[in-house]
Coordinates of C-alpha atoms in Angstrom, one line a residue:
F252 CA -76.3 -4.8 14.0
S253 CA -80.0 -5.5 13.6
V254 CA -80.7 -2.1 12.2
L255 CA -77.8 -2.5 9.8
L256 CA -79.1 -5.9 8.7
A257 CA -82.7 -4.6 8.2
V258 CA -81.4 -1.7 6.1
A259 CA -79.2 -4.1 4.0
I260 CA -82.2 -6.4 3.4
A261 CA -84.4 -3.5 2.4
M262 CA -81.8 -2.1 0.0
F263 CA -80.3 -5.3 -1.5
L264 CA -82.7 -8.2 -1.2
P265 CA -85.2 -8.2 -4.0
E266 CA -88.9 -8.8 -3.5
T267 CA -89.8 -12.3 -4.8
L268 CA -93.5 -11.8 -5.1
P269 CA -95.0 -10.2 -8.2
P270 CA -96.3 -6.7 -7.5
G271 CA -99.9 -7.9 -7.7
Q272 CA -99.4 -10.4 -4.9
R273 CA -97.5 -8.2 -2.5
R274 CA -99.1 -7.2 0.7
P275 CA -98.6 -3.8 2.4
P276 CA -96.8 -3.9 5.7
R277 CA -99.8 -2.8 7.8
P278 CA -100.1 -4.3 11.3
S279 CA -103.9 -4.4 11.0
E280 CA -103.6 -6.7 7.9
L281 CA -101.0 -8.8 9.5
L282 CA -103.2 -9.3 12.6
A283 CA -106.2 -10.0 10.5
G284 CA -104.3 -12.7 8.6
L285 CA -103.1 -14.2 11.9
A286 CA -106.6 -14.2 13.2
E287 CA -107.8 -16.0 10.1
V288 CA -105.2 -18.7 10.6
A289 CA -106.0 -19.0 14.3
R290 CA -109.6 -19.9 13.4
D291 CA -108.6 -22.7 11.1
R292 CA -108.5 -26.0 12.9
A293 CA -106.4 -27.8 10.3
A294 CA -103.8 -24.9 10.3
L295 CA -103.6 -25.1 14.1
Q296 CA -103.0 -28.8 13.9
L297 CA -100.1 -28.3 11.5
I298 CA -98.7 -25.5 13.7
G299 CA -99.1 -27.8 16.7
A300 CA -97.4 -30.7 15.0
A301 CA -94.4 -28.5 14.0
A302 CA -94.2 -27.0 17.6
C303 CA -94.3 -30.4 19.2
N304 CA -91.6 -31.7 16.8
F305 CA -89.2 -28.9 17.8
G306 CA -90.5 -29.0 21.4
G307 CA -89.0 -32.5 21.7
I308 CA -85.6 -31.1 20.6
F309 CA -85.8 -28.1 22.9
L310 CA -86.5 -30.4 25.8
Y311 CA -83.1 -31.9 25.2
I312 CA -81.5 -28.5 24.7
G313 CA -82.9 -27.2 27.9
A314 CA -81.6 -30.2 29.8
A315 CA -78.3 -30.3 28.0
A316 CA -76.2 -29.3 31.1
E317 CA -77.9 -31.9 33.3
I318 CA -77.7 -34.6 30.7
S319 CA -74.1 -33.8 29.7
Y320 CA -72.7 -33.5 33.2
Q321 CA -74.8 -36.0 35.2
L322 CA -75.9 -38.7 32.8
L323 CA -73.1 -38.7 30.3
R324 CA -70.5 -37.6 32.7
L325 CA -68.8 -35.3 30.2
A326 CA -66.2 -32.8 31.2
P327 CA -66.9 -29.1 30.4
D328 CA -64.6 -29.3 27.4
Q329 CA -66.6 -32.3 26.0
F330 CA -69.9 -30.5 26.1
G331 CA -69.9 -30.1 22.3
R332 CA -70.2 -33.8 21.8
Y333 CA -73.8 -33.6 22.9
F334 CA -74.6 -31.1 20.2
W335 CA -72.5 -32.6 17.5
M336 CA -75.1 -35.4 17.2
L337 CA -78.0 -33.0 17.3
I338 CA -76.6 -30.8 14.5
S339 CA -75.6 -33.8 12.5
G340 CA -79.2 -35.1 12.7
F341 CA -80.5 -31.7 11.5
L342 CA -78.1 -31.7 8.6
I343 CA -78.9 -35.3 7.6
G344 CA -82.6 -34.7 7.9
S345 CA -82.4 -31.5 5.9
Q346 CA -80.5 -33.2 3.1
L347 CA -82.8 -36.2 3.1
S348 CA -85.8 -33.9 2.8
G349 CA -84.3 -32.3 -0.2
W350 CA -83.6 -35.7 -1.8
L351 CA -87.1 -36.9 -1.2
A352 CA -88.9 -33.8 -2.3
G353 CA -91.0 -34.7 -5.3
K354 CA -90.0 -38.4 -5.1
I355 CA -92.5 -39.4 -2.4
S356 CA -95.8 -37.8 -1.3
A357 CA -96.0 -35.3 1.5
S358 CA -97.9 -37.8 3.7
G359 CA -95.2 -40.4 2.9
Q360 CA -92.5 -38.0 4.0
L361 CA -94.4 -37.1 7.2
K362 CA -95.0 -40.8 8.0
L363 CA -91.2 -41.4 7.6
A364 CA -90.5 -38.4 9.8
Y365 CA -92.8 -39.6 12.6
V366 CA -91.5 -43.2 12.4
L367 CA -88.0 -41.8 12.9
M368 CA -89.0 -39.6 15.8
G369 CA -91.1 -42.3 17.4
S370 CA -88.3 -44.8 17.0
A371 CA -85.9 -42.3 18.6
V372 CA -88.2 -41.9 21.6
L373 CA -88.6 -45.7 22.0
L374 CA -84.9 -46.3 21.6
N375 CA -84.1 -43.6 24.2
L376 CA -86.6 -45.1 26.7
L377 CA -85.2 -48.6 26.1
M378 CA -81.7 -47.5 26.6
A379 CA -82.6 -45.7 29.8
A380 CA -84.1 -48.9 31.1
V381 CA -81.4 -51.3 29.9
V382 CA -78.1 -49.7 29.3
D383 CA -76.1 -49.0 32.4
E384 CA -72.9 -47.6 30.8
H385 CA -72.7 -43.9 30.2
Q386 CA -71.3 -43.8 26.7
W387 CA -71.9 -40.3 25.2
W388 CA -72.2 -41.6 21.6
L389 CA -74.7 -44.3 22.6
Y390 CA -77.0 -41.9 24.5
T391 CA -76.9 -39.2 21.8
L392 CA -77.8 -41.5 18.9
P393 CA -81.6 -41.2 19.7
L394 CA -81.2 -37.5 19.8
A395 CA -79.6 -37.5 16.3
L396 CA -82.3 -39.8 15.0
Y397 CA -85.0 -37.5 16.4
A398 CA -83.4 -34.5 14.8
V399 CA -83.3 -36.3 11.4
G400 CA -87.1 -37.0 11.7
S401 CA -87.8 -33.4 12.8
S402 CA -85.8 -31.9 9.9
L403 CA -87.5 -34.3 7.5
G404 CA -91.0 -33.4 8.7
F405 CA -90.8 -29.7 9.3
P406 CA -90.5 -28.6 5.6
V407 CA -93.6 -30.6 4.7
L408 CA -95.6 -29.2 7.6
T409 CA -94.5 -25.7 6.6
L410 CA -95.5 -26.1 3.0
L411 CA -98.8 -27.6 3.9
L412 CA -99.5 -24.6 6.1
L413 CA -98.4 -22.1 3.4
D414 CA -100.5 -23.9 0.8
R415 CA -103.6 -23.3 2.9
Y416 CA -103.0 -19.6 2.9
E417 CA -101.4 -18.6 -0.4
Q418 CA -102.9 -15.2 -0.2
L419 CA -101.0 -14.5 3.0
R420 CA -97.6 -15.6 1.9
G421 CA -96.4 -12.0 1.5
S422 CA -97.3 -11.3 5.1
A423 CA -94.3 -13.1 6.5

């Protein structure tokens, strides 16, 4: 399937960069571009921020079975409830990011994203300390809120990184 997909992309997906901005697919040039990015402290901070945002989500995903079965006491056929909130958060955050694009600054959108993610973490800690009932919807609300913040911030971080290296855009 992967080979078929690669062939279909090569044949039917048009190149979006003008010919003068295209980069040849040489591994040495790709590695040189990656090395250039790796030496840039600001780029590494943007990459680290994006990685930590998704790291928070993947921590939940990795612990999904334990959380679903032990904490939320869900049956095997109810396992999807855990992910419904996560996917809903991603979709809402993505839509919100599109609506806010051009209406608020990049820093304003990032601040909002981190306020949402930080609030989700605090809410989760508070609920773990105070709430004794194991209501699946109650415990997954912070997860959805974190996913909204992550989806809201990731496009901004990506664009800030791409803007630092416009000459390397064709390398991806």
